[in-house]
XYZ file of C-alpha atoms in Angstrom:
667
model
C -0.018 0.228 -0.096
C 1.392 3.442 -0.654
C 2.323 5.573 1.271
C -0.131 8.591 1.771
C 0.866 12.256 1.816
C 1.006 14.730 4.579
C -2.274 16.558 4.036
C -0.928 20.127 3.419
C -2.121 22.881 5.882
C -2.697 25.703 4.011
C -3.490 27.941 6.177
C -1.561 27.288 8.913
C 0.986 30.338 9.036
C -1.867 33.006 8.168
C -3.862 30.952 11.899
C -0.463 32.282 13.762
C 0.480 35.859 11.639
C -3.863 36.466 12.969
C -2.720 34.419 16.863
C 0.467 36.946 16.957
C -1.045 40.004 15.420
C -4.077 39.961 18.800
C -1.606 39.108 21.814
C 0.448 42.132 20.133
C -2.376 44.829 19.587
C -4.477 43.059 23.154
C -1.495 43.672 25.623
C -1.941 46.283 27.911
C -0.031 49.575 27.133
C 3.036 49.138 29.554
C 3.963 52.829 29.912
C 7.172 54.896 30.661
C 9.789 53.315 32.722
C 9.011 53.932 36.249
C 9.442 57.595 37.634
C 9.241 58.173 33.837
C 6.584 61.129 32.990
C 3.883 59.588 30.644
C 2.486 61.393 27.434
C -0.495 62.446 28.965
C 1.782 64.290 32.043
C 3.875 65.828 28.832
C 0.288 67.113 27.998
C -1.285 68.148 31.061
C 1.562 70.545 32.000
C 1.900 71.957 28.546
C -2.001 72.706 28.550
C -1.132 75.132 32.253
C 1.399 76.418 30.442
C -0.695 77.388 28.250
C -3.164 78.299 30.709
C -0.756 80.912 32.166
C 0.551 82.284 28.582
C -2.962 83.092 28.111
C -3.293 84.733 31.102
C -0.702 86.913 30.950
C -1.825 87.882 27.436
C -5.561 89.162 29.353
C -3.813 90.839 31.548
C -0.999 93.378 29.646
C -1.841 95.748 27.893
C -0.340 98.030 24.739
C 3.409 98.979 25.941
C 3.537 96.878 29.139
C 6.655 94.904 27.511
C 9.899 96.201 26.657
C 13.832 95.841 27.494
C 15.730 97.282 29.828
C 17.017 100.166 29.072
C 20.352 101.524 29.787
C 19.650 103.884 32.869
C 17.627 100.661 33.514
C 18.431 99.351 37.878
C 21.082 96.040 37.303
C 17.864 95.248 40.016
C 15.140 95.506 36.851
C 14.059 92.692 35.346
C 13.397 93.488 31.275
C 10.188 93.105 30.656
C 9.932 92.042 27.281
C 12.266 91.823 24.000
C 11.471 94.585 21.365
C 11.394 93.109 18.381
C 9.692 95.086 15.883
C 12.391 97.737 15.343
C 12.217 100.146 12.827
C 10.672 96.726 10.514
C 6.848 98.280 10.591
C 8.353 101.319 9.232
C 8.413 99.465 5.706
C 4.537 98.934 5.521
C 2.865 101.593 6.802
C 0.556 102.133 4.058
C -0.052 105.709 4.658
C -2.002 107.752 7.813
C -4.820 105.574 8.143
C -3.385 101.931 7.503
C -5.049 101.056 4.129
C -3.684 99.492 1.116
C -5.428 99.854 -1.339
C -6.163 97.347 -3.942
C -4.832 93.904 -2.414
C -5.897 90.254 -2.481
C -7.022 90.455 1.311
C -7.300 86.313 1.429
C -3.474 85.125 0.356
C -4.544 81.597 0.338
C -2.030 79.737 -1.638
C 1.448 79.862 -2.236
C 4.639 82.378 -3.214
C 8.484 81.635 -4.238
C 11.312 83.957 -4.007
C 15.630 84.004 -2.796
C 16.206 85.512 0.032
C 19.490 87.235 1.673
C 20.948 87.523 5.140
C 20.524 90.662 6.267
C 23.589 92.184 8.453
C 22.849 95.665 9.595
C 20.787 95.609 12.707
C 24.270 93.314 13.827
C 26.545 95.721 12.750
C 27.723 92.437 10.542
C 28.675 90.312 12.652
C 26.382 87.294 13.839
C 24.929 87.204 16.987
C 26.540 85.138 19.775
C 23.586 82.683 21.288
C 23.509 82.183 24.928
C 20.738 80.965 26.191
C 19.684 78.407 29.803
C 17.303 76.138 28.534
C 17.002 75.529 32.125
C 15.694 78.393 33.143
C 13.454 79.465 29.569
C 12.273 75.977 29.857
C 12.752 73.912 33.688
C 10.282 71.587 33.754
C 11.327 70.106 30.619
C 13.788 67.240 28.985
C 15.450 68.622 26.085
C 16.977 65.484 23.992
C 20.156 67.922 23.692
C 21.258 70.618 25.401
C 24.311 71.712 23.306
C 23.865 74.904 21.327
C 25.711 73.194 18.204
C 23.208 71.188 17.614
C 20.090 73.654 17.343
C 18.216 73.186 14.401
C 16.653 75.139 12.142
C 20.072 77.275 12.442
C 20.278 78.930 8.835
C 24.505 80.044 8.686
C 23.406 80.390 5.234
C 24.099 83.646 3.250
C 21.688 83.856 0.967
C 19.006 80.418 -0.859
C 15.579 79.703 -1.339
C 12.516 80.664 0.178
C 8.775 79.328 -0.289
C 5.699 80.451 2.326
C 2.460 78.509 1.618
C -0.030 80.209 3.076
C -3.973 78.607 4.360
C -7.056 81.160 5.764
C -9.365 78.514 4.629
C -10.400 78.331 8.657
C -9.799 81.462 9.666
C -11.350 83.194 12.388
C -11.865 86.898 12.208
C -13.763 89.768 13.861
C -13.738 93.408 12.269
C -13.930 96.148 14.983
C -13.227 96.097 18.402
C -15.323 98.189 20.769
C -13.876 100.218 22.129
C -12.173 101.537 19.581
C -13.406 103.723 16.157
C -14.756 100.933 13.310
C -12.465 101.248 10.474
C -10.828 99.216 8.397
C -7.378 99.058 9.730
C -9.196 96.590 13.175
C -10.584 93.653 10.500
C -8.277 91.200 11.484
C -7.500 86.747 11.703
C -5.973 84.103 11.586
C -3.788 82.216 9.379
C -0.907 79.599 9.136
C 2.085 79.970 7.100
C 4.815 77.143 6.252
C 8.066 78.343 5.366
C 10.987 76.163 3.715
C 14.200 78.028 3.400
C 17.500 76.644 1.988
C 20.781 77.714 1.759
C 23.812 76.412 0.018
C 24.766 74.047 2.859
C 20.808 72.840 3.338
C 20.362 68.935 2.892
C 17.288 67.583 0.847
C 13.814 70.513 1.023
C 15.847 72.498 3.436
C 14.333 73.761 6.719
C 10.246 73.827 7.203
C 8.281 75.346 10.481
C 5.072 75.368 10.255
C 4.019 78.987 12.180
C 1.138 80.743 13.316
C -0.106 84.275 12.875
C -2.230 87.193 12.246
C -3.224 88.975 9.331
C -5.041 92.184 8.930
C -6.682 92.254 5.304
C -7.289 95.690 4.559
C -3.395 97.006 5.149
C -2.214 93.605 3.592
C -0.442 92.813 6.677
C 0.829 89.455 8.260
C 2.725 88.577 11.159
C 3.083 85.253 11.933
C 5.634 83.041 15.119
C 6.716 79.378 16.044
C 5.289 78.768 19.124
C 7.232 75.495 21.534
C 8.430 74.880 25.011
C 10.913 77.686 25.842
C 9.099 80.093 23.161
C 5.226 80.959 23.637
C 5.145 82.937 20.473
C 1.766 83.281 19.241
C 1.157 84.218 23.180
C 3.264 87.066 23.124
C 2.254 88.135 19.263
C -0.247 91.493 20.055
C 3.204 92.857 21.068
C 5.125 92.592 18.523
C 2.153 95.291 16.452
C 3.102 98.204 16.124
C 0.240 100.606 17.785
C -2.417 100.037 20.199
C -5.048 99.706 17.631
C -3.262 96.799 15.952
C -2.159 95.513 20.012
C -6.423 95.420 20.937
C -7.417 94.499 17.561
C -5.048 90.865 17.512
C -5.518 90.800 21.781
C -9.203 89.843 20.916
C -8.359 87.724 18.350
C -6.076 85.064 20.492
C -8.758 85.682 23.300
C -10.879 83.702 21.902
C -8.307 81.240 19.444
C -6.219 80.904 21.416
C -9.311 80.014 24.547
C -10.774 76.869 22.157
C -7.320 75.937 21.117
C -6.370 74.479 24.753
C -10.840 73.816 25.589
C -9.341 71.499 22.700
C -6.199 70.510 23.892
C -8.538 69.686 27.307
C -10.805 67.290 25.335
C -8.071 65.188 23.878
C -5.890 64.950 26.174
C -6.072 60.967 25.969
C -6.414 61.119 22.244
C -3.538 64.060 20.925
C -1.186 65.336 23.493
C 0.522 66.902 20.744
C 0.114 71.237 21.271
C -1.409 72.315 18.206
C 0.841 75.721 17.277
C 3.808 73.086 17.286
C 6.073 75.084 15.207
C 7.770 71.257 13.005
C 4.760 70.258 10.143
C 5.087 66.527 10.983
C 4.078 67.179 14.752
C 6.766 65.264 16.773
C 8.995 68.404 16.909
C 7.565 69.201 20.304
C 6.984 65.332 21.825
C 8.042 63.998 25.310
C 11.885 64.867 24.201
C 12.135 67.780 21.976
C 14.575 69.301 20.015
C 15.868 72.426 20.559
C 15.841 74.414 17.854
C 15.772 78.581 16.443
C 12.472 80.531 17.036
C 11.202 82.833 14.628
C 9.212 86.081 13.851
C 8.162 86.659 10.841
C 6.283 90.149 8.849
C 4.954 89.919 6.037
C 4.237 92.480 2.982
C 1.394 91.699 0.629
C 1.872 94.231 -2.892
C -0.543 96.504 -3.822
C -2.305 94.312 -7.806
C -1.927 95.728 -10.399
C -5.278 95.099 -12.681
C -5.641 95.688 -16.052
C -9.401 98.185 -15.684
C -9.318 97.502 -19.725
C -9.888 93.591 -19.722
C -13.158 93.862 -17.915
C -14.654 95.961 -20.572
C -16.170 98.990 -18.183
C -18.931 96.414 -16.286
C -17.012 95.975 -13.010
C -16.714 98.526 -9.694
C -13.342 100.074 -9.417
C -13.859 100.507 -5.959
C -14.305 96.389 -5.911
C -12.913 95.379 -8.289
C -9.748 92.971 -6.277
C -12.708 91.764 -3.888
C -14.623 90.977 -7.360
C -11.955 88.969 -8.678
C -11.472 86.935 -5.327
C -15.234 86.191 -5.589
C -15.101 85.363 -8.918
C -11.550 83.063 -8.231
C -13.154 81.324 -5.343
C -16.879 81.208 -6.832
C -17.389 81.050 -10.654
C -19.949 81.986 -12.253
C -18.518 83.928 -15.504
C -18.112 86.922 -14.700
C -16.112 89.206 -17.531
C -13.173 90.170 -14.315
C -9.332 91.135 -15.738
C -7.059 88.111 -15.810
C -5.916 87.902 -12.074
C -2.954 88.844 -10.700
C 0.254 87.308 -9.252
C 0.219 86.843 -6.439
C 3.374 89.052 -4.235
C 4.652 89.911 -1.261
C 7.645 90.764 1.068
C 9.289 89.337 3.887
C 11.017 89.877 6.520
C 11.570 87.121 9.390
C 14.238 87.201 12.805
C 15.187 84.375 14.459
C 15.518 86.135 18.810
C 16.999 83.182 19.805
C 19.699 83.195 17.311
C 20.612 85.828 16.496
C 20.093 85.852 12.438
C 17.855 87.616 10.235
C 17.155 87.557 6.584
C 14.750 89.351 3.864
C 12.961 88.214 0.941
C 15.096 89.132 -2.158
C 14.304 93.182 -4.581
C 13.860 95.943 -4.700
C 15.019 98.915 -3.743
C 18.282 96.917 -1.686
C 18.457 94.841 -5.304
C 17.654 94.985 -8.790
C 14.496 93.506 -10.391
C 17.520 90.996 -12.428
C 18.427 90.208 -9.183
C 14.532 89.372 -7.753
C 10.926 90.434 -7.329
C 11.061 89.165 -3.152
C 8.234 86.874 -2.836
C 5.700 85.974 -6.331
C 3.396 83.062 -6.467
C -0.462 82.776 -7.290
C -4.066 82.031 -5.007
C -4.445 78.181 -4.255
C -7.704 78.655 -6.383
C -4.942 79.598 -9.370
C -2.914 77.501 -8.774
C -5.411 73.886 -8.364
C -6.671 75.308 -11.497
C -2.874 75.131 -12.997
C -2.446 72.472 -11.571
C -5.469 70.812 -13.520
C -4.960 72.523 -16.519
C -0.893 71.024 -17.467
C -2.012 67.084 -16.314
C -4.745 67.554 -18.753
C -1.698 68.532 -21.897
C 0.295 65.680 -19.761
C -3.001 63.718 -20.307
C -2.997 64.492 -24.491
C 1.112 64.228 -24.016
C 0.156 59.842 -22.998
C -2.208 59.653 -25.042
C -0.145 60.740 -28.139
C 2.747 58.621 -27.412
C 0.328 55.389 -27.155
C -0.887 56.351 -30.330
C 2.149 56.419 -31.564
C 2.851 53.703 -30.417
C -0.019 52.012 -32.134
C 0.367 53.166 -35.495
C 3.987 51.489 -35.101
C 3.256 48.271 -34.498
C 1.972 47.453 -37.235
C 3.913 48.339 -39.112
C 6.027 46.465 -36.918
C 8.075 42.890 -37.433
C 7.738 39.497 -36.081
C 9.547 40.599 -32.929
C 12.343 37.612 -32.907
C 13.352 37.400 -28.824
C 10.687 37.117 -25.629
C 10.141 39.645 -23.999
C 10.606 38.288 -20.860
C 13.416 38.209 -19.588
C 13.766 42.283 -20.994
C 10.748 42.657 -18.102
C 12.341 40.807 -15.891
C 15.353 43.365 -16.362
C 12.647 46.116 -16.323
C 11.661 45.940 -12.803
C 14.525 45.142 -11.148
C 15.519 48.087 -12.619
C 12.942 50.380 -11.700
C 13.200 48.913 -8.432
C 16.732 50.343 -7.104
C 15.835 53.238 -9.361
C 13.097 54.242 -6.963
C 15.126 52.723 -3.586
C 18.166 55.528 -5.030
C 15.353 58.199 -5.519
C 13.475 57.998 -2.308
C 17.337 58.414 -0.394
C 17.937 61.684 -2.875
C 15.794 63.739 -1.279
C 18.049 64.224 1.602
C 21.601 65.118 -0.336
C 23.135 68.479 -1.163
C 21.350 70.431 -3.628
C 24.222 69.982 -6.402
C 23.915 66.799 -5.817
C 20.718 65.610 -6.238
C 20.946 68.326 -9.323
C 23.222 66.536 -11.166
C 20.964 63.813 -9.927
C 18.060 64.526 -11.543
C 19.901 65.279 -14.814
C 21.607 62.209 -15.294
C 18.564 60.726 -15.016
C 17.414 62.481 -17.776
C 20.060 62.136 -19.442
C 19.154 58.218 -19.625
C 15.287 58.463 -19.787
C 15.505 60.727 -22.936
C 18.385 57.835 -24.814
C 15.861 56.178 -25.861
C 17.387 55.539 -29.595
C 20.624 54.102 -28.097
C 19.491 50.577 -27.399
C 18.104 50.985 -30.916
C 20.794 52.099 -32.041
C 22.636 49.701 -31.100
C 20.363 46.728 -32.264
C 20.520 47.634 -35.868
C 24.106 47.850 -35.183
C 23.416 43.163 -34.304
C 20.696 42.995 -36.262
C 22.726 44.352 -39.462
C 19.122 46.246 -39.306
C 18.293 48.958 -41.508
C 15.503 50.414 -40.906
C 12.789 48.987 -38.171
C 11.032 51.452 -37.435
C 8.694 54.454 -38.487
C 9.709 58.189 -39.052
C 6.700 60.271 -37.451
C 6.851 57.131 -34.584
C 10.684 58.472 -34.036
C 10.581 62.168 -34.857
C 6.721 62.059 -32.775
C 8.363 60.154 -29.807
C 11.045 62.272 -29.474
C 9.272 66.000 -29.097
C 6.486 64.729 -26.832
C 9.233 63.438 -24.828
C 11.335 66.055 -24.705
C 7.922 68.136 -24.199
C 7.712 67.900 -20.099
C 11.360 67.911 -20.066
C 10.493 71.421 -21.768
C 8.890 72.993 -19.208
C 10.414 71.945 -15.999
C 13.786 72.769 -17.104
C 12.342 76.314 -19.037
C 9.146 78.219 -17.360
C 9.593 80.222 -14.122
C 6.988 79.104 -11.961
C 6.571 75.878 -12.751
C 3.782 73.582 -10.453
C 7.090 71.810 -8.838
C 8.907 75.380 -7.933
C 12.298 74.148 -10.017
C 14.084 76.166 -11.043
C 14.755 76.327 -14.470
C 17.927 75.514 -16.716
C 18.029 76.291 -20.159
C 21.807 75.118 -20.721
C 20.836 71.907 -19.145
C 17.485 71.240 -21.581
C 19.518 72.359 -24.735
C 22.193 69.448 -23.552
C 19.100 67.108 -23.466
C 17.483 68.323 -26.596
C 20.469 67.597 -28.097
C 21.704 64.696 -27.222
C 18.335 63.344 -28.581
C 18.946 65.660 -32.237
C 22.312 63.364 -32.252
C 20.562 59.958 -31.479
C 18.100 60.627 -34.518
C 21.113 61.560 -37.246
C 22.934 58.083 -36.026
C 19.201 56.520 -36.894
C 19.448 58.284 -40.169
C 22.971 58.546 -41.120
C 21.968 54.234 -40.123
C 18.983 53.838 -42.991
C 21.040 55.646 -46.056
C 24.773 54.358 -45.062
C 24.081 51.347 -43.658
C 23.632 50.216 -39.981
C 27.088 49.176 -39.278
C 28.834 52.518 -41.205
C 31.995 53.793 -40.222
C 32.591 50.926 -37.515
C 35.264 48.127 -37.457
C 34.595 44.773 -38.857
C 35.925 43.505 -34.811
C 33.014 45.693 -33.143
C 30.414 43.045 -34.617
C 29.553 40.123 -35.169
C 28.749 39.873 -39.931
C 25.545 38.956 -40.408
C 23.203 39.044 -43.551
C 24.083 41.432 -45.727
C 19.987 42.806 -47.718
C 21.666 45.101 -50.003
C 24.833 43.009 -51.410
C 27.339 44.153 -54.293
C 26.151 41.440 -57.528
C 29.412 40.331 -59.361
C 29.741 37.925 -62.227
C 32.508 36.025 -61.282
C 30.709 34.880 -58.024
C 28.365 32.093 -60.237
C 30.402 29.414 -59.012
C 30.288 30.383 -55.343
C 26.069 31.044 -55.329
C 26.969 34.455 -55.005
C 24.223 35.708 -58.127
C 20.422 35.848 -57.438
C 18.018 33.162 -59.090
C 16.916 34.879 -62.360
C 20.172 37.042 -63.237
C 22.158 34.211 -63.693
C 22.080 33.850 -67.661
C 22.306 29.391 -68.747
C 24.809 30.079 -71.807
C 23.032 28.447 -74.991
C 24.845 26.599 -77.791
C 28.984 27.043 -79.177
C 27.528 27.630 -82.359
C 24.749 30.889 -80.570
C 27.980 32.682 -78.865
C 29.835 33.099 -81.553
C 27.592 34.185 -84.310
C 27.036 36.929 -81.642
C 26.552 40.805 -83.356
C 28.430 43.377 -82.577
C 25.322 44.908 -81.632
C 24.509 42.972 -78.667
C 28.075 43.545 -77.258
C 27.355 47.725 -77.433
C 23.495 47.171 -75.522
C 25.257 45.359 -72.801
C 27.730 48.102 -72.062
C 25.462 51.043 -72.824
C 23.362 49.045 -70.000
C 26.199 49.174 -67.201
C 26.109 45.880 -66.236
C 21.695 46.273 -65.648
C 20.257 42.826 -65.102
C 15.984 42.832 -65.661
C 14.286 39.971 -63.529
C 10.621 40.325 -62.638
C 9.918 40.730 -58.503
C 7.796 38.150 -57.481
C 6.084 39.951 -55.281
C 4.659 42.179 -57.793
C 5.204 41.210 -60.732
C 7.085 43.604 -61.888
C 10.098 44.416 -63.444
C 13.626 44.999 -61.597
C 16.762 46.031 -62.430
C 19.830 44.647 -60.648
C 23.665 46.457 -61.336
C 25.930 43.426 -62.288
C 29.728 44.541 -61.443
C 31.144 42.224 -64.761
C 33.831 40.523 -64.284
C 36.918 40.576 -63.333
C 35.641 44.959 -63.395
C 36.719 46.858 -60.414
C 33.410 46.738 -57.360
C 34.607 49.916 -55.803
C 34.786 51.725 -59.241
C 31.770 50.795 -60.224
C 28.963 50.362 -56.940
C 30.671 51.749 -54.351
C 30.128 55.413 -53.126
C 26.837 56.823 -52.729
C 25.501 56.281 -55.245
C 26.215 53.255 -55.881
C 24.734 52.114 -52.718
C 21.445 54.524 -52.811
C 21.352 51.949 -56.539
C 21.214 48.970 -54.161
C 18.766 50.404 -51.661
C 16.479 49.592 -54.447
C 17.336 46.202 -54.252
C 17.265 42.910 -51.888
C 18.298 39.528 -52.037
C 17.905 36.696 -49.426
C 20.015 34.189 -48.014
C 18.348 32.083 -50.438
C 19.580 33.705 -53.496
C 16.509 35.038 -54.357
C 15.750 39.203 -56.177
C 12.821 41.234 -54.798
C 12.127 45.435 -54.618
C 13.296 46.963 -51.585
C 9.837 48.279 -50.733
C 8.334 44.741 -51.936
C 9.975 42.547 -49.546
C 9.574 44.770 -46.468
C 5.770 45.045 -46.546
C 5.760 41.507 -46.672
C 8.426 40.968 -44.011
C 6.198 42.853 -41.510
C 3.876 40.382 -41.546
C 5.891 37.277 -42.037
C 9.546 36.546 -41.404
C 9.548 33.951 -44.606
C 10.269 33.923 -47.907
C 8.067 34.679 -50.083
C 8.761 32.165 -53.493
C 10.498 28.993 -51.053
C 9.117 29.791 -47.446
C 12.054 29.264 -45.665
C 13.200 32.031 -43.355
C 14.741 35.464 -43.668
C 16.785 37.164 -41.050
C 15.056 39.963 -39.552
C 15.011 43.380 -40.727
C-alpha cells in the first residue's frame, strides 16, 4: 500500500500571524518605566503652561512689555524684548493704514530668494547664549548643546517658499472701544515656511508658523511656538500700534481659548501641541529638540489690475473683491486676468540672532529678484489641472504613435520575458535611490536629476545598438521616431524652461539644450544608419557578420552561388555564342551591367546592377551613388531578389521568403 501524502496545512501560517497580531495589539500598554512621566503628563504640563501664558496676555496692555534701558537699575528685570524696531516703517500704508487694491485672502503659495540682513547687527552674527534650564525647566530636551540646534540658518542666501492658509480662519471686524475702522479687521492665519541655503540638505528647513493677518493693510505677522518660546501668546506685543494690539489681543483670546479647550478634551487621544512649528507634529514630543525660533513679518503688495480687460462692467472701487469672488466661486463674470500674488518678508530669530529678508528692490535690482511671487490657491490648482490635462494629451499621443508603430513592426525575434525582468529590477533599484536622494545636498541632487533625465532621453540608443547587431537598416517609422522624441521632450521643456512651474523648480536652459541636443544626435545616427547602412563607419571587430540584404552583385560569383536566381545567364550553344553580333555587345556596354528580373511579389520588372567579371566593384558599385542604387533591391539568403519596398512590406507580417518559404533574418 503506497504511503498516504501528508495533507498540506495551507492556513497554518495565516492563523499563526493572526494570533501573534492579536496578542500584540490586545496586550496592555506598559507605558514608560517607573519614575518617568507619561505622554499624558507632558500634555497636562503643556496645558497648564498655555493657561498661564493666556492669562498673562489677558492682563497685559499695549506697551506693557519693554526691554531694559541703559538707565535702568541693575536689579530691574527686562519685561520684554522689543522685536519690532523700525521694520514696520516699511509696511505702513499711509495715514489711515490702508493699502490700495490688495488681496484680502492670501491663501496660496509664493516663492523667491532670500538674503541675510546684517545692517542691524553691525555685520557680525550674534552669539547665542541660552540657558534652557532657566527658560523651560519643566522640559526634558533631547540635548542642550547649542551647536546642535536645528533651523540655524548660516548661509548668506538661498530659496524661500511660503504656503499660506486662511481657509478656516476666524476674523473680527472691530473692537468695541475703538472707532470702526478697516484697520481693525484681523483674522488668524497659518503659514508653512521652507528655507534653503547653500549648505542645506534635501528641501532645507521646513517650519509651521501661526499668526495674524490684517487684510485691509496687507500685513501679516507670524511666529513659531515651542516649549521655550510661547510666540503666539505674546504676538500682540509685536504689533506696531495700539489698534493692532487690541484687535489681535481680542482675536487671540478667542482662538487660544478654543485651542486650549481642544487640548484638554483630546489629552488622552492626541497629547500634541496644536501650535507646534514642526509640520509632522514630532518636534514637540516628550523629548523635544531645541531649534531656532522665528518672528516673521510679511507685507502683501498692491495689485496691478488691467481695468481695460474688464470691459468696463466692473466697479473700480471693488475690482479686487470681485476678482477674488470670481476666483473662489466662478460664475462667468467678466473680470480681468487675476494678478500674481506678490509679497515681501523679513524674518528674525530672537534666540539664534539672524535676520533674513526676501531679495528684491530697492536693495537689489529686479533682475536679481522681485521678493516673493506666486499665485492664489484656486489659480494654482487650476494651473495644475490644466497642465495635467496637457500631460494626459501627451501620453495619449505617445500611445497612438506606439499603436501605429506596432502595426508596422516586424515579428519580434526574441522573447520579452528577459527584458521585462530586467526592467522591473532596475525600476525597483531606481525607486530606492530616488527616495534616498531627497536628503542629498542640492548640487548632488541636481546632478542626479540631470543624469536620470539624460538616461531617460537616451531612448534611441537600444535601437541603434540593435540595428548594428542585427544589421538592421530601418526598424521604426520616422513619424514614430520624430513624434516620440518631441513628446518626451515636452515635459522636460516645461520644468527646465518655464519659471513658476507647479513644482517651483529652478529653470536651467543650458541643461535642457544638452538634453535636446542629445536626442537630436540620436535621430541623426538613425538617419545615417538608414542611408549609409547600420554598420557604416564601425570597425568589423565590433560586431559579428550578419546577412546583407543589399550586397554588391558580381558576375564572377556564379560558381560560388552568390548571384541571385534569375540573374544567372545560362549559356546557349557554342554556335550561337560565336554568332553574337557587335550590336548586342554594344547594348550591354551601354546598359552598364544592369540586368532585369521579375519581382515575385509585385510581378513588375526589377533592374539590378551587376558588376562584370574582372571589373573593380569599388569603381562601379561603390560610393554613395552605388550604395543608393543597391537600396532599391534586396537579396535573400536563398538567393531570391525582390524590390526593397515589396520585401519590407512582406516581412512586416512574415519572416519567410515569398518564393521558397525559407526563414529570413529580421531587418
